[in-house]
PDB file of N, CA and C in Angstrom:
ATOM      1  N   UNK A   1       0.810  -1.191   0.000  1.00 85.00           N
ATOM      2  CA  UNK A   1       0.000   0.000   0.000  1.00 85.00           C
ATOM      3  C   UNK A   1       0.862   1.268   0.000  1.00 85.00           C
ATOM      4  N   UNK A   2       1.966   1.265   0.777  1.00 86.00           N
ATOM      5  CA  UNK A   2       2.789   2.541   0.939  1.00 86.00           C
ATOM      6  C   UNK A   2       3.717   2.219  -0.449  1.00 86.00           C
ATOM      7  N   UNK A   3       3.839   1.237  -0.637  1.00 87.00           N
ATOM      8  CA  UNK A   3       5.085   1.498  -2.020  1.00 87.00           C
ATOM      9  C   UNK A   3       3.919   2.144  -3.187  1.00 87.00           C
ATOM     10  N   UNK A   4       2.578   1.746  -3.238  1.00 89.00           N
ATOM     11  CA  UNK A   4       1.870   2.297  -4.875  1.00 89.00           C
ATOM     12  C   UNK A   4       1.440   3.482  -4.222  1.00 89.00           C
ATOM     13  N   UNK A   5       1.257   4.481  -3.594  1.00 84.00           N
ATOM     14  CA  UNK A   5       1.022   5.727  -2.833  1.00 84.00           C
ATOM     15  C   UNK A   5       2.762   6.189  -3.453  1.00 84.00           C
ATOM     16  N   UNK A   6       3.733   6.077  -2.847  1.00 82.00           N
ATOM     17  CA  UNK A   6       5.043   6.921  -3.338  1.00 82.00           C
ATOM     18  C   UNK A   6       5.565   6.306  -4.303  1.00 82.00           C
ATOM     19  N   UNK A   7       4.760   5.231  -4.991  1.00 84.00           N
ATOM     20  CA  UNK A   7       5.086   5.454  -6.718  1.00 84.00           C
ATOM     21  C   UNK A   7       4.450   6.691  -7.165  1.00 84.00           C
ATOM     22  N   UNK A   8       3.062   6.703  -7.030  1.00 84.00           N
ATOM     23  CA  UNK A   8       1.859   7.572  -7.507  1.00 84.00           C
ATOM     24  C   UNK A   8       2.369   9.212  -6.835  1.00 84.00           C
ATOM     25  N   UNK A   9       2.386   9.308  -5.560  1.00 83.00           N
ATOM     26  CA  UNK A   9       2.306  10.462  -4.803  1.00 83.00           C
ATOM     27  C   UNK A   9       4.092  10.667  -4.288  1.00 83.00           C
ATOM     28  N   UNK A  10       5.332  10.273  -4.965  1.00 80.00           N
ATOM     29  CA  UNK A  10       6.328  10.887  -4.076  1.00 80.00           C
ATOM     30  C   UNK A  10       6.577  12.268  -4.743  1.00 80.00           C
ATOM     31  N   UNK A  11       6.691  12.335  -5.806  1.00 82.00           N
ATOM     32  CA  UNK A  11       6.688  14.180  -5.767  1.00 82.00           C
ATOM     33  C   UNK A  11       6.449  15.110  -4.887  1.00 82.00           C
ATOM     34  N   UNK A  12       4.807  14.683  -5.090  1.00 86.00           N
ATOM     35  CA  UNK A  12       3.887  15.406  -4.167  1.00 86.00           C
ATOM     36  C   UNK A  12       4.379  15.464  -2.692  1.00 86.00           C
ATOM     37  N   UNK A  13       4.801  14.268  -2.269  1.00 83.00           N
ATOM     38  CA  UNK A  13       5.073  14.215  -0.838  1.00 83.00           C
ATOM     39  C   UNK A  13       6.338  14.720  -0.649  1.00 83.00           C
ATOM     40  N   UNK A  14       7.734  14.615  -1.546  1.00 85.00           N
ATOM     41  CA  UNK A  14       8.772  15.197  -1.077  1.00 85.00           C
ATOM     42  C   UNK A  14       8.412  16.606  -0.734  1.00 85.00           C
ATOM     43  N   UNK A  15       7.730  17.360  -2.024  1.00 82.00           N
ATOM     44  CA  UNK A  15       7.274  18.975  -2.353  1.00 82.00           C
ATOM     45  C   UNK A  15       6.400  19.050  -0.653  1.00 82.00           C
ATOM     46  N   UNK A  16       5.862  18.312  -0.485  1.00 87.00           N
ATOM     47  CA  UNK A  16       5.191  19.434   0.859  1.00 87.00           C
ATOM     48  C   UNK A  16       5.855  18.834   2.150  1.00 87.00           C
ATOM     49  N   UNK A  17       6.849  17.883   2.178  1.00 87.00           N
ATOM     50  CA  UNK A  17       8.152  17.804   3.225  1.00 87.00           C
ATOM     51  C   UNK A  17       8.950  19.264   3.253  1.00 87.00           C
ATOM     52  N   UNK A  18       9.268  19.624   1.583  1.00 84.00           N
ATOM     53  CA  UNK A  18      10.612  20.608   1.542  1.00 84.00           C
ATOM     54  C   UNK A  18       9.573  21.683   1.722  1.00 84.00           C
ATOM     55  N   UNK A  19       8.418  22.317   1.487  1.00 83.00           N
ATOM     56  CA  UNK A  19       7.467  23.309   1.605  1.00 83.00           C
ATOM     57  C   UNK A  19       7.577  23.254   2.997  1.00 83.00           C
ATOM     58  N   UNK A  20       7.577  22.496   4.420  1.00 86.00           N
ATOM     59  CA  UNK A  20       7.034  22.234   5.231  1.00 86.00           C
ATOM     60  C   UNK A  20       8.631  23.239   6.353  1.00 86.00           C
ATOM     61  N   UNK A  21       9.646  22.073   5.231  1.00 87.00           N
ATOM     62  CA  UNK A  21      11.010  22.443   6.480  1.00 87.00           C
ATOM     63  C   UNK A  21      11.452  24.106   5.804  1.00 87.00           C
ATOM     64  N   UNK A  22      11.158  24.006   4.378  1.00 82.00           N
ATOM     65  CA  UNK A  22      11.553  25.765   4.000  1.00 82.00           C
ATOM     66  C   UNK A  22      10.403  26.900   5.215  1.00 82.00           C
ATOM     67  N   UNK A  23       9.219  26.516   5.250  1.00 83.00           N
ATOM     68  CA  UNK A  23       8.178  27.320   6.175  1.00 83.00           C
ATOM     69  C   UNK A  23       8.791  27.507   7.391  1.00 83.00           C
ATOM     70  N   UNK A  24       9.018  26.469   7.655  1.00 85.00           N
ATOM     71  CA  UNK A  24       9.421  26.305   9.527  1.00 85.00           C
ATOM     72  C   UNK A  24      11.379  27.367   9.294  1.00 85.00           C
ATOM     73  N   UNK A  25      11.929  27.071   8.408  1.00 80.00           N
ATOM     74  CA  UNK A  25      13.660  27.797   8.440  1.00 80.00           C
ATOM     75  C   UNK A  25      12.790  28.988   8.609  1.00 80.00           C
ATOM     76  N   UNK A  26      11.795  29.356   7.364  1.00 79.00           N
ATOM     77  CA  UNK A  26      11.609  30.802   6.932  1.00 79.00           C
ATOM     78  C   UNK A  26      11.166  31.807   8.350  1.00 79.00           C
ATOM     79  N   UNK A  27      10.450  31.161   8.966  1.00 83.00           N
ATOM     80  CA  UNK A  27       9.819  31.648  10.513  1.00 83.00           C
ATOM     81  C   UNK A  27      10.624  31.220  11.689  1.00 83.00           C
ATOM     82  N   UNK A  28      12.102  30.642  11.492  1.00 86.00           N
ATOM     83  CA  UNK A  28      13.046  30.979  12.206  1.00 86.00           C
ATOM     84  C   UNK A  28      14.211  31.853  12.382  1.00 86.00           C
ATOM     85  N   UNK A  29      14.779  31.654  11.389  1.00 83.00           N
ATOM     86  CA  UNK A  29      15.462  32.483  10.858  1.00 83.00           C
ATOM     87  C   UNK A  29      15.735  33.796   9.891  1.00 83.00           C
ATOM     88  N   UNK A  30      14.561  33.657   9.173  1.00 84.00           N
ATOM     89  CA  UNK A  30      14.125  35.034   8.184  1.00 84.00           C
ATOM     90  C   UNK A  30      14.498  34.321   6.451  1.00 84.00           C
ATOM     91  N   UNK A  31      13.978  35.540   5.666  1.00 81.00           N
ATOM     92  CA  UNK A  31      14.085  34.967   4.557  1.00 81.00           C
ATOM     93  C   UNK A  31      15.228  35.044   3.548  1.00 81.00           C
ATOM     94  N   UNK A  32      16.047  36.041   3.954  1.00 84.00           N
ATOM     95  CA  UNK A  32      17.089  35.820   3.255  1.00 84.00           C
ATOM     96  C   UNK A  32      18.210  35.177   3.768  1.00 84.00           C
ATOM     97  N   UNK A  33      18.192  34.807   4.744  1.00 81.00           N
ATOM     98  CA  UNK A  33      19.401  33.540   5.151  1.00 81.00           C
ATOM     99  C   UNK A  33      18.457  32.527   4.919  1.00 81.00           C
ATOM    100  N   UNK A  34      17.276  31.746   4.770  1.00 78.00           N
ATOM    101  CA  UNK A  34      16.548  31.095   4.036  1.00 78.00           C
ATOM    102  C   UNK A  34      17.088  30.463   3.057  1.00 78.00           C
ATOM    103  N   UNK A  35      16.989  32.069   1.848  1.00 84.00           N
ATOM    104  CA  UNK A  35      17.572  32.033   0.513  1.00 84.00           C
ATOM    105  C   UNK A  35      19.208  31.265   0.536  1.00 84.00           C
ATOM    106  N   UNK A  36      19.844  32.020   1.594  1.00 86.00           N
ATOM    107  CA  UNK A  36      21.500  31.698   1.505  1.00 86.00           C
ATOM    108  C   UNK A  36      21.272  30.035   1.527  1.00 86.00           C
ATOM    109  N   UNK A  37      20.836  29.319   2.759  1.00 81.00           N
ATOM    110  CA  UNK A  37      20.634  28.078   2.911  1.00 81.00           C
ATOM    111  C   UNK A  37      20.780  27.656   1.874  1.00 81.00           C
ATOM    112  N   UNK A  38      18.864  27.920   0.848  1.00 82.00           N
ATOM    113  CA  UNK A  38      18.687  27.210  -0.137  1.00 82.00           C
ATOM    114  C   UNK A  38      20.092  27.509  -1.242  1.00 82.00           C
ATOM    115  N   UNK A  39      20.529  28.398  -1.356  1.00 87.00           N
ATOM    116  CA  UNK A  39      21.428  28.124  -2.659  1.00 87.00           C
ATOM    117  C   UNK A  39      22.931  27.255  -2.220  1.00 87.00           C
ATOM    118  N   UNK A  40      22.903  27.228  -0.829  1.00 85.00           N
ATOM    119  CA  UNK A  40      24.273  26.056  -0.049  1.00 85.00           C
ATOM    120  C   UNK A  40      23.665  24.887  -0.667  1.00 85.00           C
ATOM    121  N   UNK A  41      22.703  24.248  -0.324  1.00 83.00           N
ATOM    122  CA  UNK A  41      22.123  23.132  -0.504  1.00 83.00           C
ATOM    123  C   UNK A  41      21.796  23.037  -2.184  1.00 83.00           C
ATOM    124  N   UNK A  42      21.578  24.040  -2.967  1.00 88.00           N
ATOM    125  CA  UNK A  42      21.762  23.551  -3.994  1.00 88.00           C
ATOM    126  C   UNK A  42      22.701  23.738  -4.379  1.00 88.00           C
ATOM    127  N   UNK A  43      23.742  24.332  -4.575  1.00 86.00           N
ATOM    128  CA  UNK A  43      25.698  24.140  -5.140  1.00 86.00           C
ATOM    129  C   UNK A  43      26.003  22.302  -4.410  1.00 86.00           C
ATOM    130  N   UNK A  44      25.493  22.193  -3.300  1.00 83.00           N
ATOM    131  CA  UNK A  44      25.749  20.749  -2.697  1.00 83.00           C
ATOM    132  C   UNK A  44      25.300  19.740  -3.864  1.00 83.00           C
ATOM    133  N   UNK A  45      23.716  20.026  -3.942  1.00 86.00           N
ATOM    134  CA  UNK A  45      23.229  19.269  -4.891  1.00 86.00           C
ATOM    135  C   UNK A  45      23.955  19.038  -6.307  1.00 86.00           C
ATOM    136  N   UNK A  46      24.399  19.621  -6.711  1.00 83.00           N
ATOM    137  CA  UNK A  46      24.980  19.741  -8.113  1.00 83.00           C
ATOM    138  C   UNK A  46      26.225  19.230  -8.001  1.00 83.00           C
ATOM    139  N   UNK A  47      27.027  19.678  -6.835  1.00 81.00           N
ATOM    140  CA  UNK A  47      28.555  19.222  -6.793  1.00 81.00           C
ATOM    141  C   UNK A  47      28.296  17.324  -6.603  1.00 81.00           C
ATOM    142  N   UNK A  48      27.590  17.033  -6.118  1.00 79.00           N
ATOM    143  CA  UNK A  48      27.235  15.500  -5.684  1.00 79.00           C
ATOM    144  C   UNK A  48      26.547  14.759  -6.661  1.00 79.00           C
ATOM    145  N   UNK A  49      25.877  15.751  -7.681  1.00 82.00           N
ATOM    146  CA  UNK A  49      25.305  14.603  -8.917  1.00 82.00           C
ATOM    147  C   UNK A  49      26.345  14.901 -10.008  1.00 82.00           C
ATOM    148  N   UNK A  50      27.537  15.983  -9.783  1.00 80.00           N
ATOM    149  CA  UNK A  50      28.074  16.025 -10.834  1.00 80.00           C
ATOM    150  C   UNK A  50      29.562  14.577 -10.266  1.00 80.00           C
ATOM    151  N   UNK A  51      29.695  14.263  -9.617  1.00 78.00           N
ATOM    152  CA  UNK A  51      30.287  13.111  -8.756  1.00 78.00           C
ATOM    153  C   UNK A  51      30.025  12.083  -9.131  1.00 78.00           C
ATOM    154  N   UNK A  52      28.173  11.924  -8.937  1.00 78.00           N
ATOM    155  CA  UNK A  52      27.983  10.451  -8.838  1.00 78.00           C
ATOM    156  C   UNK A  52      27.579  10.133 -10.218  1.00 78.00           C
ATOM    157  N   UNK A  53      27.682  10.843 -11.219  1.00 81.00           N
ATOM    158  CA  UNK A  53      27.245  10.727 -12.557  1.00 81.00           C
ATOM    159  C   UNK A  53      28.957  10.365 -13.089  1.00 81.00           C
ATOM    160  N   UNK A  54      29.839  10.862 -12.732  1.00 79.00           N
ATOM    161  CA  UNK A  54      31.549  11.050 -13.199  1.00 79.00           C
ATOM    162  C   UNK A  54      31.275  12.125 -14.859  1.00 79.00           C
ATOM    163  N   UNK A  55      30.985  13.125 -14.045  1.00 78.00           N
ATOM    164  CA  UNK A  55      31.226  14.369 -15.174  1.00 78.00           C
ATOM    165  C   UNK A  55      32.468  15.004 -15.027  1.00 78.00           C
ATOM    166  N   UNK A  56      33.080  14.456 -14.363  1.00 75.00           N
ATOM    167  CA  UNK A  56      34.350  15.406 -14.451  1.00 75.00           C
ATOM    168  C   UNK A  56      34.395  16.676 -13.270  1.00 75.00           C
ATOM    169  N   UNK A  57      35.415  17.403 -13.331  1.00 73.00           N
ATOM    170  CA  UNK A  57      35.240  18.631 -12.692  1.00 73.00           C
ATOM    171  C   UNK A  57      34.487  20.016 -13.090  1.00 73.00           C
ATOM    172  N   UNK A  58      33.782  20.199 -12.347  1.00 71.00           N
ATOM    173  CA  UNK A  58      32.306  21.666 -13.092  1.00 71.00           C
ATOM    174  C   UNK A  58      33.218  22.540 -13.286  1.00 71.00           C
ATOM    175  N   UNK A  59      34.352  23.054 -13.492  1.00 74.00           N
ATOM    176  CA  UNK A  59      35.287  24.091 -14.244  1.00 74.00           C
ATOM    177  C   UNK A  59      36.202  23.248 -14.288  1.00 74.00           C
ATOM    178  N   UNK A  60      36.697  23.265 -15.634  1.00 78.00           N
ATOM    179  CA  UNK A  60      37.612  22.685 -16.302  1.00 78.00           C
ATOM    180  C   UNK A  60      39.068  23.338 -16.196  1.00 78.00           C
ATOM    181  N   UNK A  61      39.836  23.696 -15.125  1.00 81.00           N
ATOM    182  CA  UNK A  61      40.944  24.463 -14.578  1.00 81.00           C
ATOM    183  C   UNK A  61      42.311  24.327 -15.493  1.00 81.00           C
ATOM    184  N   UNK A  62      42.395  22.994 -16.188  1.00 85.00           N
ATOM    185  CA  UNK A  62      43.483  22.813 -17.054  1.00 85.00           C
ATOM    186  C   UNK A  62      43.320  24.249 -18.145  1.00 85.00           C
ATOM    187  N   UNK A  63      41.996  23.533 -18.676  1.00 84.00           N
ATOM    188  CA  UNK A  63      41.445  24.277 -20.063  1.00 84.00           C
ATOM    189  C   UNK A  63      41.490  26.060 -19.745  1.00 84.00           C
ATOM    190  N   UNK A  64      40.943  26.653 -18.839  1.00 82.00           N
ATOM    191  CA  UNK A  64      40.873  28.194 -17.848  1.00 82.00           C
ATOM    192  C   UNK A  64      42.361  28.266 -18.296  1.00 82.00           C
ATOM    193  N   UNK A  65      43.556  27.675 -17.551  1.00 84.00           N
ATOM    194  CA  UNK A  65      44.773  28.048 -17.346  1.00 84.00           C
ATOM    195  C   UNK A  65      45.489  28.629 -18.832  1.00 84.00           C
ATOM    196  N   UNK A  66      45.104  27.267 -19.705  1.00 85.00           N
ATOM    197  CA  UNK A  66      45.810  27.223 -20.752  1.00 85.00           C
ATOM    198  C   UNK A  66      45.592  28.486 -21.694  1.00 85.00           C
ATOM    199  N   UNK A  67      43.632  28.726 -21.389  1.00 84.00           N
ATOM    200  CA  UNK A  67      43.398  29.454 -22.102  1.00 84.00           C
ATOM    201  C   UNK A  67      44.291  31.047 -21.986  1.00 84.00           C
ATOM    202  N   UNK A  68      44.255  31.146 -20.650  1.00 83.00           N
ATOM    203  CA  UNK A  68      44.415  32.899 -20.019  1.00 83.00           C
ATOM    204  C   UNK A  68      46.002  32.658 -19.856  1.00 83.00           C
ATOM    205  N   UNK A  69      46.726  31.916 -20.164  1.00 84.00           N
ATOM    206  CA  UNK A  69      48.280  31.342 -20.448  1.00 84.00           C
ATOM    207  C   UNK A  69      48.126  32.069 -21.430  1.00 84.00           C
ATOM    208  N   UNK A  70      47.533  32.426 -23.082  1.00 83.00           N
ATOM    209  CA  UNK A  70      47.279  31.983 -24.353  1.00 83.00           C
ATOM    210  C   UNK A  70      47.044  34.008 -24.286  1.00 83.00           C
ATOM    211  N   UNK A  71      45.839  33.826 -23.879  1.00 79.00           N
ATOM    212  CA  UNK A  71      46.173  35.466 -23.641  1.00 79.00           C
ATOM    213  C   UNK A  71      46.859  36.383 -22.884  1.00 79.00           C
ATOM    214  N   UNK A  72      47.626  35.931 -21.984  1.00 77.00           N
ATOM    215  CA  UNK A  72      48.599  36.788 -21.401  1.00 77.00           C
ATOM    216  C   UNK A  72      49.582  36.926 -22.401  1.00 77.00           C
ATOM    217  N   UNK A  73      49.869  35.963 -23.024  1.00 72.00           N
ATOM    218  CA  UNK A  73      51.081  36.138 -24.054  1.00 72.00           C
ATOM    219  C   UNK A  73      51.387  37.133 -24.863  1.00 72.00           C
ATOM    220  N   UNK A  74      49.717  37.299 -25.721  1.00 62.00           N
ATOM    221  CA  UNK A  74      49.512  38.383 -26.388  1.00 62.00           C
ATOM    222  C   UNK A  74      49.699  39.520 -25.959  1.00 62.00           C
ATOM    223  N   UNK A  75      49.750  39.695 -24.780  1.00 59.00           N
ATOM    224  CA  UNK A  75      49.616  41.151 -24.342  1.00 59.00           C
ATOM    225  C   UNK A  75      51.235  41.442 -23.627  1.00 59.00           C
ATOM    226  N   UNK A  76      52.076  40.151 -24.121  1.00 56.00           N
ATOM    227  CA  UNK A  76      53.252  41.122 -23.502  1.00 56.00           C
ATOM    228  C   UNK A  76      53.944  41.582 -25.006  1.00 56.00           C
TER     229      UNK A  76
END
């Protein structure tokens, strides 16, 4: 019974869990450290699916270096 309910309804149910704990931060703490939270937790989110997927590193630091290597040159 509970597995065909959060086949059917887990959206729904995560959405008014995270509605529930964003309400309760928002009327503790205020809304723009709220905001700060939410965007910690999402850079988290992204750094951890970009991990568990193996995308590589989210800035490519070789490629950055080489590039601005490439234009410093020019300019001496």
């Amino acid at each position: 019974m509970w597995k065909e309910i959060w086949e059917s309804h887990g959206g729904r149910i995560i959405g008014i869990a995270a509605g529930i704990f964003f309400g309760m931060l928002y009327l503790m703490v205020g809304f723009w450290d709220m905001l700060f939270f939410a965007l910690l937790v999402f850079i988290g989110y992204n750094v951890g699916r970009q991990k568990d997927l193996h995308l590589g590193p989210m800035f490519p630091w070789q490629r950055i270096g080489s590039w601005l290597s490439e234009r410093w040159r020019r300019l001496k």
